[in-house]
mmCIF file of C-alpha atoms in Angstrom:
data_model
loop_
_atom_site.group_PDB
_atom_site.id
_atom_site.type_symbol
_atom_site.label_atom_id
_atom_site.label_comp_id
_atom_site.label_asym_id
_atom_site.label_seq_id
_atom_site.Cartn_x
_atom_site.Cartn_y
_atom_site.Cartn_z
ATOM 1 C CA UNK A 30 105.946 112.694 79.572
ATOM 2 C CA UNK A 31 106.180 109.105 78.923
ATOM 3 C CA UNK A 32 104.005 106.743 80.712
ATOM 4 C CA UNK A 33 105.949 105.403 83.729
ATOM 5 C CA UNK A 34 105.164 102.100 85.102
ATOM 6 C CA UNK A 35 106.393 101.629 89.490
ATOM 7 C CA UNK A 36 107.967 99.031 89.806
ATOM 8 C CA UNK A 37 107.706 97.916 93.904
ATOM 9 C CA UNK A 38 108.816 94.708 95.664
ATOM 10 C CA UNK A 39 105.627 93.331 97.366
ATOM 11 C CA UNK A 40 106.978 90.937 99.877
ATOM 12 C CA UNK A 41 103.772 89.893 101.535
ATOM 13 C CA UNK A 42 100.300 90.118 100.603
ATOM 14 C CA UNK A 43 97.897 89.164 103.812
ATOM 15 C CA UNK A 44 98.596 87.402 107.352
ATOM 16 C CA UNK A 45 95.528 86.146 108.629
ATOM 17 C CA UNK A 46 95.665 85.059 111.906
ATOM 18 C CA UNK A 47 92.310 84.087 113.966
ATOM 19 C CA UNK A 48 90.301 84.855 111.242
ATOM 20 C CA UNK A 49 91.140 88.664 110.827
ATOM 21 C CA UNK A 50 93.097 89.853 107.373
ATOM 22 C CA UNK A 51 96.324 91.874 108.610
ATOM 23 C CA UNK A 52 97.324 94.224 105.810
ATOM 24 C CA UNK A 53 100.666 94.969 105.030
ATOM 25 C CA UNK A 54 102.022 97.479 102.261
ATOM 26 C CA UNK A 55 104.662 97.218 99.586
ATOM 27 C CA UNK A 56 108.163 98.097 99.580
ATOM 28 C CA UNK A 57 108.837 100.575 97.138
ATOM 29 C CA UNK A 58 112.628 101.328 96.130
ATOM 30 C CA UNK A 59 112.553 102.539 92.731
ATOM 31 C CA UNK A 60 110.225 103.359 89.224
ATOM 32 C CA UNK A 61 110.395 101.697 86.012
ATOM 33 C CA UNK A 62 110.421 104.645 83.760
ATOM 34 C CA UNK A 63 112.109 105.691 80.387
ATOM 35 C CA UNK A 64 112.227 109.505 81.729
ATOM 36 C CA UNK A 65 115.575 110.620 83.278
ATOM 37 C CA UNK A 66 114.370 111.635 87.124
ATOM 38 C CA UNK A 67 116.222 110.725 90.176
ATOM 39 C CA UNK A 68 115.459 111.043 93.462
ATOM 40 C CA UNK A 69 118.248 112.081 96.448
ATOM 41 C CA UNK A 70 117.329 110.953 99.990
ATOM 42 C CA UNK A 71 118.808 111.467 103.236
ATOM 43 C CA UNK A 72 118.614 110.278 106.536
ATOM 44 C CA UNK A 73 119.378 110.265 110.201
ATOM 45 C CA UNK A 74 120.721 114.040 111.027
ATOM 46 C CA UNK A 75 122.993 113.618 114.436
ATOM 47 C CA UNK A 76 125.193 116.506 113.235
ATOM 48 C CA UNK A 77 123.889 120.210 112.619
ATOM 49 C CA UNK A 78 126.757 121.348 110.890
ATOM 50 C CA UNK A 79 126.764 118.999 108.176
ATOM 51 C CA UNK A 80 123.291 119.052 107.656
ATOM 52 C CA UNK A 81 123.017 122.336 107.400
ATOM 53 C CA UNK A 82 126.244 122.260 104.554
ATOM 54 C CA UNK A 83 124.323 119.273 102.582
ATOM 55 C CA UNK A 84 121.325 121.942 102.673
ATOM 56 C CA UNK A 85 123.306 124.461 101.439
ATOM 57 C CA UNK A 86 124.961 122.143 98.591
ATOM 58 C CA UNK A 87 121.279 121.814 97.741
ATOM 59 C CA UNK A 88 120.194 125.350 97.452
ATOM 60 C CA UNK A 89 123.076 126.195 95.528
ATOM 61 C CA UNK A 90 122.640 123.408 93.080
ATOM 62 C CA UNK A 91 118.728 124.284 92.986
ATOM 63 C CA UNK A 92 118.034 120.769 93.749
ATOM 64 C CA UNK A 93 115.067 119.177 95.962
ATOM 65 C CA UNK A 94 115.085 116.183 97.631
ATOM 66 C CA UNK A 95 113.254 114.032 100.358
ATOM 67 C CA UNK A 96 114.885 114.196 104.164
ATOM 68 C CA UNK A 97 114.041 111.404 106.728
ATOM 69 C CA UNK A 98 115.694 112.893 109.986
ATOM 70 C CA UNK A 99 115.290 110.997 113.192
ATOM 71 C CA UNK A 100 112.879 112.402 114.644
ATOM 72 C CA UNK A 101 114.184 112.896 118.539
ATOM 73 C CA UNK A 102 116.858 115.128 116.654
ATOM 74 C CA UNK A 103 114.855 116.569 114.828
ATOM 75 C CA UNK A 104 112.558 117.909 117.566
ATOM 76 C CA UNK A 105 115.890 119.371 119.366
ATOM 77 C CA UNK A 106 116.573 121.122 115.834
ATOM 78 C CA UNK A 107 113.570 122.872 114.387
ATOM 79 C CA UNK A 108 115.568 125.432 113.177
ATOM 80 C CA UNK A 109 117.643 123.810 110.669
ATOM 81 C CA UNK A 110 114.327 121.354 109.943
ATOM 82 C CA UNK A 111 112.662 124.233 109.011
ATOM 83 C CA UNK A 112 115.182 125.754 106.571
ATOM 84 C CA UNK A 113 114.829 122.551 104.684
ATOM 85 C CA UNK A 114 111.270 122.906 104.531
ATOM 86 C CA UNK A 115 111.638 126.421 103.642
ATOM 87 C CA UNK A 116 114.061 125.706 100.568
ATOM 88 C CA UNK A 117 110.692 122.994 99.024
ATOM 89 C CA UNK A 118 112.471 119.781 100.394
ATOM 90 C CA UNK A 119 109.806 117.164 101.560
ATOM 91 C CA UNK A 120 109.986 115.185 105.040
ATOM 92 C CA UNK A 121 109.407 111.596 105.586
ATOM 93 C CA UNK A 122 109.546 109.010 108.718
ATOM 94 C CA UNK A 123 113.251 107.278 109.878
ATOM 95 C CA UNK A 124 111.425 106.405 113.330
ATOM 96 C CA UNK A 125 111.904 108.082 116.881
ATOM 97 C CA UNK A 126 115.722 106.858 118.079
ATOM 98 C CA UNK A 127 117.100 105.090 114.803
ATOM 99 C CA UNK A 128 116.786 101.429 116.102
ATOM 100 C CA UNK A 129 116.784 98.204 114.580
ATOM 101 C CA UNK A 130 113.252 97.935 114.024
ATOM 102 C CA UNK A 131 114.048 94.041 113.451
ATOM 103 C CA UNK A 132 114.767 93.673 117.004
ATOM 104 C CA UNK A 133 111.955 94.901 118.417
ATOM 105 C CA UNK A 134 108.748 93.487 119.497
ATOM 106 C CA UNK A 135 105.702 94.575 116.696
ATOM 107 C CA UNK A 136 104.154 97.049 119.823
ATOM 108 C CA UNK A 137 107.845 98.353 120.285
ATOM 109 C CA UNK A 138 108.039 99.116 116.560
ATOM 110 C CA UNK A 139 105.000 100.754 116.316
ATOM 111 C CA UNK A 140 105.629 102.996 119.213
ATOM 112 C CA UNK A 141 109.223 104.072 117.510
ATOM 113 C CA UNK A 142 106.580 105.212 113.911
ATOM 114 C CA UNK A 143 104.031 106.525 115.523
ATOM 115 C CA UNK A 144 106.197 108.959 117.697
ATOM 116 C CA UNK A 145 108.212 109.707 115.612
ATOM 117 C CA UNK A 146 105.474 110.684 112.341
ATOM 118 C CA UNK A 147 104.000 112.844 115.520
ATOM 119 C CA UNK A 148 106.610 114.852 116.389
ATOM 120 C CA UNK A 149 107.368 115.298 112.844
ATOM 121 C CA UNK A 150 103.640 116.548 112.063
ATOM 122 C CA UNK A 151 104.102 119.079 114.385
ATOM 123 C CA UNK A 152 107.536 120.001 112.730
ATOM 124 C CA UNK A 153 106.515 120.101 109.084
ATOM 125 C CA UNK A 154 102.843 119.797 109.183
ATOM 126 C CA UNK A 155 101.559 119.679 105.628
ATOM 127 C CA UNK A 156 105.193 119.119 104.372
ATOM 128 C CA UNK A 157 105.398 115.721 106.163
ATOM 129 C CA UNK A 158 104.778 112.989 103.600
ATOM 130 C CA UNK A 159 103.617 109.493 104.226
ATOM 131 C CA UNK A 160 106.892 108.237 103.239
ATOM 132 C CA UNK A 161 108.713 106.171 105.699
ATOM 133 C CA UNK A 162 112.304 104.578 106.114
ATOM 134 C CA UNK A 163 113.276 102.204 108.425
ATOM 135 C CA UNK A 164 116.442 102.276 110.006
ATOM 136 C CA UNK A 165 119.335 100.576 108.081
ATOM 137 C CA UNK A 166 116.715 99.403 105.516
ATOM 138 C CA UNK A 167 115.793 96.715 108.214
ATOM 139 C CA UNK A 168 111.992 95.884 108.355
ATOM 140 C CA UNK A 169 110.156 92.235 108.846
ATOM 141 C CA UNK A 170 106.723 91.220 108.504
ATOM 142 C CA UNK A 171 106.006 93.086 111.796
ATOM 143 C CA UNK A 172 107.341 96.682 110.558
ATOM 144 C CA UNK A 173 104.958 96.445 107.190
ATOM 145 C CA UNK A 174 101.812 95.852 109.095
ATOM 146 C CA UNK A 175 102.721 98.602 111.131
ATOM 147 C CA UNK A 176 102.873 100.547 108.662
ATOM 148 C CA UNK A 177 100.269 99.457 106.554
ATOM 149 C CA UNK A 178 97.943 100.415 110.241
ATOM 150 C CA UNK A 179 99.774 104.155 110.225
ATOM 151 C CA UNK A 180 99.034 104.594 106.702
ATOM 152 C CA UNK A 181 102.653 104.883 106.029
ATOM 153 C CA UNK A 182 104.257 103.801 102.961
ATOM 154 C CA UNK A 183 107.551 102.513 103.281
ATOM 155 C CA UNK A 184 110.284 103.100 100.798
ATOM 156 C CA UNK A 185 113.863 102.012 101.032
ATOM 157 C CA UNK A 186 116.548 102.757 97.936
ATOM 158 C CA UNK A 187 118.007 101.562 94.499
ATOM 159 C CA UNK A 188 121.691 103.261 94.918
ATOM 160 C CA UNK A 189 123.691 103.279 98.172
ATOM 161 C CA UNK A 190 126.279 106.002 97.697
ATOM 162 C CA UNK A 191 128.405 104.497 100.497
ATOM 163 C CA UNK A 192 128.779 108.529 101.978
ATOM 164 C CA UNK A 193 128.640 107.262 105.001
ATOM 165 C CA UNK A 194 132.317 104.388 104.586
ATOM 166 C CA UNK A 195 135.626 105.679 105.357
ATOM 167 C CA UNK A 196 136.648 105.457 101.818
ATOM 168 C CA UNK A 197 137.751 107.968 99.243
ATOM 169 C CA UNK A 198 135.086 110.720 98.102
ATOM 170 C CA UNK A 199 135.805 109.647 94.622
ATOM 171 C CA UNK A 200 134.809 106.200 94.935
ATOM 172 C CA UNK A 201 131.531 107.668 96.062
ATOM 173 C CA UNK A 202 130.707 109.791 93.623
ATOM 174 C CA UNK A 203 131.345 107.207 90.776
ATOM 175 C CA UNK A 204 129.902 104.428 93.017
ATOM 176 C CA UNK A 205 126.619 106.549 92.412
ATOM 177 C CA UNK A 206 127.193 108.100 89.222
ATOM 178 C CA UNK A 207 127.860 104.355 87.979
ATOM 179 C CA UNK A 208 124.586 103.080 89.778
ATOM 180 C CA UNK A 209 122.139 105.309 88.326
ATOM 181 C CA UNK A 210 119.105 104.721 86.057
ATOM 182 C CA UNK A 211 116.287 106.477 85.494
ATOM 183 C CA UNK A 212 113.523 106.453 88.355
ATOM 184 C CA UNK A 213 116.224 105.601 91.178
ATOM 185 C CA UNK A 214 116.267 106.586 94.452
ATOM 186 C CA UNK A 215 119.673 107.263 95.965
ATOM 187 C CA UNK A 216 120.455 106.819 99.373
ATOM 188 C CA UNK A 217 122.778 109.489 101.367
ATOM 189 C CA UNK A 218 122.731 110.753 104.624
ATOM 190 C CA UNK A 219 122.606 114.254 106.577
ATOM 191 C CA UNK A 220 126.153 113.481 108.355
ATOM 192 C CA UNK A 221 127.830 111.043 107.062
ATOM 193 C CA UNK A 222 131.621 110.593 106.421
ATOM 194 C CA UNK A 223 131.799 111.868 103.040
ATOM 195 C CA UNK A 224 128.309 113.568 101.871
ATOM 196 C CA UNK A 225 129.599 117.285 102.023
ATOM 197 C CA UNK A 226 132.724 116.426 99.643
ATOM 198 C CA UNK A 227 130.706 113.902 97.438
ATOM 199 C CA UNK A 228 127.260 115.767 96.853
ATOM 200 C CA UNK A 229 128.561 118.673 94.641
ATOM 201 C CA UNK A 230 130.331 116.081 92.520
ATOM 202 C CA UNK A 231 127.007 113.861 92.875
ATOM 203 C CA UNK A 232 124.620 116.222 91.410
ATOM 204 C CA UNK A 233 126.980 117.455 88.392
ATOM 205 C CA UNK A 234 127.751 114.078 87.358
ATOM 206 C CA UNK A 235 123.954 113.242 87.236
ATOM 207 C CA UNK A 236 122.932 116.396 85.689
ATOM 208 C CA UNK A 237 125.531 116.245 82.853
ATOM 209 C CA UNK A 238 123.871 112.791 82.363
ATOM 210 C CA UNK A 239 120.980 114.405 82.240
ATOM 211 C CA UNK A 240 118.914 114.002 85.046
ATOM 212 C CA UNK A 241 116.465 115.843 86.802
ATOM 213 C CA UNK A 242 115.908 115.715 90.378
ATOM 214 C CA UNK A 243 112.523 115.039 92.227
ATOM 215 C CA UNK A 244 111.250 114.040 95.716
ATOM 216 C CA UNK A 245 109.861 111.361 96.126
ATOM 217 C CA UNK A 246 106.188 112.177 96.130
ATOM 218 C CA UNK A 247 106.678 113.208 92.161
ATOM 219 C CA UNK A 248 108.704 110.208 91.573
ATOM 220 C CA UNK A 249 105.963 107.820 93.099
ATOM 221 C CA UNK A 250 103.110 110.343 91.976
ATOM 222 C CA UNK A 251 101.292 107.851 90.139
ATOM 223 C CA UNK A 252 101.706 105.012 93.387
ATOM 224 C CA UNK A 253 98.511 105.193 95.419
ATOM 225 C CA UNK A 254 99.697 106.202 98.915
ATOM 226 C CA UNK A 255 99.376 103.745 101.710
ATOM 227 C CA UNK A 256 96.338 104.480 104.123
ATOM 228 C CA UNK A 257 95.326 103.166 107.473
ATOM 229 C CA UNK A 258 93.803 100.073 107.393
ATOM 230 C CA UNK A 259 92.171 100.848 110.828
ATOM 231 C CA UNK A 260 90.776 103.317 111.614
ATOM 232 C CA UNK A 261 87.699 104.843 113.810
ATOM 233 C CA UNK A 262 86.744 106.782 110.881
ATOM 234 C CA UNK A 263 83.958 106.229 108.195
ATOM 235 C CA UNK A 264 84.045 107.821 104.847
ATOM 236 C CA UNK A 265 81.802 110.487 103.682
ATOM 237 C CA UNK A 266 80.353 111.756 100.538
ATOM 238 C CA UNK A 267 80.707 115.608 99.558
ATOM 239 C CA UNK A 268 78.355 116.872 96.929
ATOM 240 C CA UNK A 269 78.448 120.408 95.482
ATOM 241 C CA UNK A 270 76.050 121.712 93.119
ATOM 242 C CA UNK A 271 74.823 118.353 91.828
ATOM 243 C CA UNK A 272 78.410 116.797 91.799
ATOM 244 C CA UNK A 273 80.512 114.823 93.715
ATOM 245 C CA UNK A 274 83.009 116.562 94.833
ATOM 246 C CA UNK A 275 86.400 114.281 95.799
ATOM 247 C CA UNK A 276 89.050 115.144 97.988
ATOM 248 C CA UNK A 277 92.578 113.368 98.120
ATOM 249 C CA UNK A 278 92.640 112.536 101.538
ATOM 250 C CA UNK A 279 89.278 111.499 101.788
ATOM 251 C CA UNK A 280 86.683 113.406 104.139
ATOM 252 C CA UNK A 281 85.515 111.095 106.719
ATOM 253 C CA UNK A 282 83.144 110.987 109.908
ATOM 254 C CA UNK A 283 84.470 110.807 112.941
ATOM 255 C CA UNK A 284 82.142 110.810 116.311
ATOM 256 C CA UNK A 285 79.574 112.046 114.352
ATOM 257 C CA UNK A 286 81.840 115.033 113.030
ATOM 258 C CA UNK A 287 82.554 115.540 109.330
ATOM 259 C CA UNK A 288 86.415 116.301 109.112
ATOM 260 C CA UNK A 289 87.929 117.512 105.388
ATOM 261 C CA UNK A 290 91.652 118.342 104.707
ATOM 262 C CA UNK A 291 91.516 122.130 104.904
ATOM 263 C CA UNK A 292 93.713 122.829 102.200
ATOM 264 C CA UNK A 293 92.535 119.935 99.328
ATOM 265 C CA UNK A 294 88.964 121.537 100.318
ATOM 266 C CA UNK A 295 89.584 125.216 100.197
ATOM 267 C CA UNK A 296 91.630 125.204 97.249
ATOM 268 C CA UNK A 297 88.486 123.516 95.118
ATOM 269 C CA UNK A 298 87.244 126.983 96.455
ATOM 270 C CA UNK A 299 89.702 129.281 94.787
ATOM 271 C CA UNK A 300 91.586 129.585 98.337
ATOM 272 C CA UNK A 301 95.218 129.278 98.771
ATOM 273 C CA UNK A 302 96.338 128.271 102.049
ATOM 274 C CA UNK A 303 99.852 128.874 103.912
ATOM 275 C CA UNK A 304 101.127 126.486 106.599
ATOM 276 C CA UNK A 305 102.786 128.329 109.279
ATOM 277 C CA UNK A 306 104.947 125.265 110.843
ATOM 278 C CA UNK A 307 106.243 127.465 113.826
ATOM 279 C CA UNK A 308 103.151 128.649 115.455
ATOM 280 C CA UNK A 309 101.359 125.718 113.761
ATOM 281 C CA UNK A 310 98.302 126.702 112.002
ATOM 282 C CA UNK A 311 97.315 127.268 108.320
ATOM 283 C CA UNK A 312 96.540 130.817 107.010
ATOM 284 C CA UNK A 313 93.805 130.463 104.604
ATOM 285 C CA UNK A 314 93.300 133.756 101.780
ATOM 286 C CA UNK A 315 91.377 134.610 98.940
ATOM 287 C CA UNK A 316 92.145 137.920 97.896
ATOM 288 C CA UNK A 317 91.647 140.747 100.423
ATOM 289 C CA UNK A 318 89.738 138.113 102.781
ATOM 290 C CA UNK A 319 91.664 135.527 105.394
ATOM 291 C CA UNK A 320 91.060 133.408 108.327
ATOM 292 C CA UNK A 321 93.800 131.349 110.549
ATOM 293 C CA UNK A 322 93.272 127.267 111.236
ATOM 294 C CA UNK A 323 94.974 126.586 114.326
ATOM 295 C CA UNK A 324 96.143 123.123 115.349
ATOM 296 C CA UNK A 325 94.903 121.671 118.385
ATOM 297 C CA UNK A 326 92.813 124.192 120.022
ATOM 298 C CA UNK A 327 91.068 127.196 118.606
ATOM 299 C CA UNK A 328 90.506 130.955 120.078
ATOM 300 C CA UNK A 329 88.460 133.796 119.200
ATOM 301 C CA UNK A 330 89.841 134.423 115.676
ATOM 302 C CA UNK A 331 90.392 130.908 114.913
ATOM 303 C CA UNK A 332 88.941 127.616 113.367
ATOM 304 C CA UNK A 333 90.504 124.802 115.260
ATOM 305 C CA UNK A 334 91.832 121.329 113.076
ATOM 306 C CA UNK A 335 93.928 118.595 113.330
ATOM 307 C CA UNK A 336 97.121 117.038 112.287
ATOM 308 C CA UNK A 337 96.650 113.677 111.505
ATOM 309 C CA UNK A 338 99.660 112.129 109.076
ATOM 310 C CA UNK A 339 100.919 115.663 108.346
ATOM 311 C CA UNK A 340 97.433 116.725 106.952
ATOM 312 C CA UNK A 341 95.382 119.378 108.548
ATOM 313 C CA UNK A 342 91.720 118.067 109.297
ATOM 314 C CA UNK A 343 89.033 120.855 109.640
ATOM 315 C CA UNK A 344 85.575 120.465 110.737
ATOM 316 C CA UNK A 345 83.443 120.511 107.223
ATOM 317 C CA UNK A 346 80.121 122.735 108.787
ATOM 318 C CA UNK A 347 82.524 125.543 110.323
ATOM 319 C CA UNK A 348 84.734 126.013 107.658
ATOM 320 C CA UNK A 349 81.856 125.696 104.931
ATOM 321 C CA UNK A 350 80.247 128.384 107.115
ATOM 322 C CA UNK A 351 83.437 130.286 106.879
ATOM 323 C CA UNK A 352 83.671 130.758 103.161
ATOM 324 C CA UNK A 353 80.078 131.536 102.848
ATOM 325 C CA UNK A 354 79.000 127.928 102.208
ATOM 326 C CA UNK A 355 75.572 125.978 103.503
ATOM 327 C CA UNK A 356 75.167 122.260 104.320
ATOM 328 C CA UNK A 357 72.777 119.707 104.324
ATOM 329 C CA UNK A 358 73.842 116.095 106.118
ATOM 330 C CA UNK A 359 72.129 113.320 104.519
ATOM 331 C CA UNK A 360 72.486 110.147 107.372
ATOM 332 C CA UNK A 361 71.230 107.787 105.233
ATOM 333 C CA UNK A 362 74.050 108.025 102.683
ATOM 334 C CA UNK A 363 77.145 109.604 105.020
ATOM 335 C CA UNK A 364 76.750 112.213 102.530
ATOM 336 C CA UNK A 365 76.935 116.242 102.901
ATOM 337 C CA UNK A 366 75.232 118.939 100.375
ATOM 338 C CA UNK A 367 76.846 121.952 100.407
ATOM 339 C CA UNK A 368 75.206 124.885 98.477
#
């Protein structure tokens, strides 16, 4: 694979207002890349129907893409949100009620993200990316620091397939087919006017091209993923026999708890781990043995852990202790031994 190079629009760096930097994260839209992958994307939902046709369209085409439903519709359709999941598609943030975020005061905006990227972690769980889309591609220096607190990394598009005008499916299709280049991310939408009779055409005119189609987390793989720039947590060092052992997110220390992401952890561990979105709680094997991580509470057969960005968060002394694994807690350093 050749090297690819992302190519982003930073439109602000740092605000700093009394004194205190105020982060804000880059726009991304699109790779630079020589290698012919492509990215679909679509957005709002409104219409179950049609949604559930465009995932059909997909499944029969054997193509995955990344779905930003709003997320109050979303909540009132977990069924059809959770065949998408089930077929490998990827979910991302398009906000609570689909408003102008530009109209909004900065507290208003971030109470439209953060709602909505809960609601969807309790909907997708691990399958809910950091990924997030503001409504009608409208953001301002307001909706980037809010995202840049979240930890949410916004992304907009390259190629507007128009799906959603009132004009003729073929001016779609070659609208897109005509706008494509390699590392693009196209822009459709669950219900709009003309996705059903477009996509087919969409995806055969791009394959015989010869692209291949990837969500968005393998088209921005090599992008470091935005991460809260405030946060009550402190990071923490994990060392196994003599080595540092690193985790993507981060373990961190929280109220004097050590918290890893169960399934980065267990898997250095030879575990696999199974995300049950509907009674919400990972199922964690290694050959004949299992145990269950519950979200939000535990009970007598189960470890409890947190969703925090779509990420279950475990507590690092029970579950060590649950796959046979000691610890030693070093204060000095943040850092944990396990052995």
């Amino acid at each position: 694979m050749q090297k690819r190079v992302l190519a982003f629009c930073l439109l602000a760096l740092l605000m700093i207002p009394r004194g205190v930097a105020q982060a804000v994260v880059p726009v991304l839209s699109h790779i630079t890349t020589q290698e012919k992958i492509i990215a679909l994307t679509f957005d709002d939902g409104w219409s179950n129907s049609t949604s559930e046709k465009v995932r059909q369209i997909l499944q029969d085409h054997t193509v995955v893409a990344t779905i930003f439903p709003v997320s109050t519709w979303a909540a009132s359709n977990r069924s059809i949100i959770k065949r998408f999941l089930d077929d490998g598609h990827e979910i991302g943030n398009h906000s609570a009620t689909h408003p102008k975020l530009t109209s909004l005061s900065r507290k208003q905006q971030e109470q439209e993200i953060r709602e909505a990227h809960e609601a969807l972690a309790k909907l997708a769980g691990e399958q809910l990316t950091n990924f997030f889309r503001p409504p009608y591609g409208a953001y301002n220096q307001d909706t980037l620091q809010v995202a840049a607190k979240l930890g949410l990394q916004p992304v907009t598009w390259s190629v507007d397939s128009w799906d959603w005008r009132d004009i003729p499916v073929e001016q779609v299709v070659k609208r897109t087919l005509e706008g494509a280049k390699p590392g693009a991310v196209i822009l459709m939408h669950l219900a709009g006017r003309n996705t059903v009779k477009a996509l087919p055409g969409i995806i055969t005119g791009l394959r015989e091209q010869g692209y291949r189609f990837v969500k968005l987390s393998e088209l921005f793989a090599g992008h470091p993923v935005a991460r809260p720039v405030q946060s009550a947590s402190k990071p923490v060092q994990l060392e196994y026999q003599g080595e540092a052992l690193l985790l993507e997110p981060a373990a961190k220390l929280r109220d004097g708890m050590t918290l890893v992401p169960c399934r980065e952890f267990l898997q250095h561990f030879g575990w696999q781990v199974f995300w049950d979105g509907d009674r919400q709680r990972a199922v964690c094997r290694q050959g004949v043995k299992y145990f269950v991580v519950q979200s939000g509470n535990t009970g007598p057969d189960a470890l409890a852990g947190s969703l925090e960005g779509g990420k279950l968060f475990v507590p690092l002394r029970q579950i060590a202790a649950q796959i046979g694994l000691g610890l030693d807690w070093d204060s000095q350093t943040n850092k944990a031994i396990l052995r």
